[in-house]
């Protein structure tokens, strides 16, 4: 299931990862925030897929 919001967010995170600051502490903080964002996106994608499956099942008894 394609999600344009997920695709755009993933693209933005990928772009941000290529432009990390040279300061190791700042880069580590950004990487930690990006990891959290990816985890949230992954969970949102799982929920959307599950909801779509439930909806499809309820429409096809």
mmCIF file of C-alpha atoms in Angstrom:
data_model
loop_
_atom_site.group_PDB
_atom_site.id
_atom_site.type_symbol
_atom_site.label_atom_id
_atom_site.label_comp_id
_atom_site.label_asym_id
_atom_site.label_seq_id
_atom_site.Cartn_x
_atom_site.Cartn_y
_atom_site.Cartn_z
ATOM 1 C CA UNK A 1 0.000 0.000 0.000
ATOM 2 C CA UNK A 2 1.617 3.235 -1.171
ATOM 3 C CA UNK A 3 1.479 6.160 1.224
ATOM 4 C CA UNK A 4 2.641 9.487 -0.265
ATOM 5 C CA UNK A 5 3.107 11.052 3.179
ATOM 6 C CA UNK A 6 5.328 8.187 4.286
ATOM 7 C CA UNK A 7 7.308 8.403 1.047
ATOM 8 C CA UNK A 8 7.833 12.159 1.439
ATOM 9 C CA UNK A 9 8.832 11.857 5.099
ATOM 10 C CA UNK A 10 11.281 9.075 4.262
ATOM 11 C CA UNK A 11 12.795 11.168 1.469
ATOM 12 C CA UNK A 12 13.194 14.150 3.796
ATOM 13 C CA UNK A 13 14.849 12.022 6.479
ATOM 14 C CA UNK A 14 17.208 10.532 3.886
ATOM 15 C CA UNK A 15 18.144 14.018 2.687
ATOM 16 C CA UNK A 16 18.693 15.219 6.254
ATOM 17 C CA UNK A 17 20.969 12.248 6.940
ATOM 18 C CA UNK A 18 23.274 13.390 4.146
ATOM 19 C CA UNK A 19 23.620 16.881 5.614
ATOM 20 C CA UNK A 20 24.589 16.147 9.215
ATOM 21 C CA UNK A 21 26.703 18.707 11.069
ATOM 22 C CA UNK A 22 30.363 17.961 11.714
ATOM 23 C CA UNK A 23 29.871 18.312 15.472
ATOM 24 C CA UNK A 24 29.624 14.731 16.741
ATOM 25 C CA UNK A 25 27.219 15.542 19.581
ATOM 26 C CA UNK A 26 24.825 17.436 17.329
ATOM 27 C CA UNK A 27 25.024 14.715 14.685
ATOM 28 C CA UNK A 28 24.293 12.030 17.289
ATOM 29 C CA UNK A 29 21.257 13.958 18.549
ATOM 30 C CA UNK A 30 19.948 14.349 15.011
ATOM 31 C CA UNK A 31 20.508 10.657 14.301
ATOM 32 C CA UNK A 32 18.616 9.716 17.477
ATOM 33 C CA UNK A 33 15.694 11.933 16.478
ATOM 34 C CA UNK A 34 15.733 10.465 12.983
ATOM 35 C CA UNK A 35 15.688 6.941 14.406
ATOM 36 C CA UNK A 36 12.624 7.874 16.461
ATOM 37 C CA UNK A 37 10.968 9.353 13.393
ATOM 38 C CA UNK A 38 11.634 6.194 11.378
ATOM 39 C CA UNK A 39 10.215 4.068 14.205
ATOM 40 C CA UNK A 40 7.066 6.198 14.321
ATOM 41 C CA UNK A 41 6.720 6.037 10.533
ATOM 42 C CA UNK A 42 7.163 2.276 10.611
ATOM 43 C CA UNK A 43 4.490 1.900 13.277
ATOM 44 C CA UNK A 44 2.134 4.195 11.374
ATOM 45 C CA UNK A 45 2.655 2.134 8.240
ATOM 46 C CA UNK A 46 1.893 -1.098 10.124
ATOM 47 C CA UNK A 47 -1.284 0.417 11.559
ATOM 48 C CA UNK A 48 -2.396 1.684 8.148
ATOM 49 C CA UNK A 49 -1.783 -1.725 6.580
ATOM 50 C CA UNK A 50 -3.662 -3.464 9.386
ATOM 51 C CA UNK A 51 -6.586 -1.055 9.135
ATOM 52 C CA UNK A 52 -6.743 -1.498 5.359
ATOM 53 C CA UNK A 53 -6.812 -5.280 5.788
ATOM 54 C CA UNK A 54 -9.578 -5.051 8.399
ATOM 55 C CA UNK A 55 -11.596 -2.745 6.165
ATOM 56 C CA UNK A 56 -11.178 -5.056 3.189
ATOM 57 C CA UNK A 57 -12.232 -8.036 5.310
ATOM 58 C CA UNK A 58 -15.321 -6.244 6.592
ATOM 59 C CA UNK A 59 -16.329 -5.309 3.044
ATOM 60 C CA UNK A 60 -15.948 -8.916 1.834
ATOM 61 C CA UNK A 61 -17.824 -11.093 4.339
#
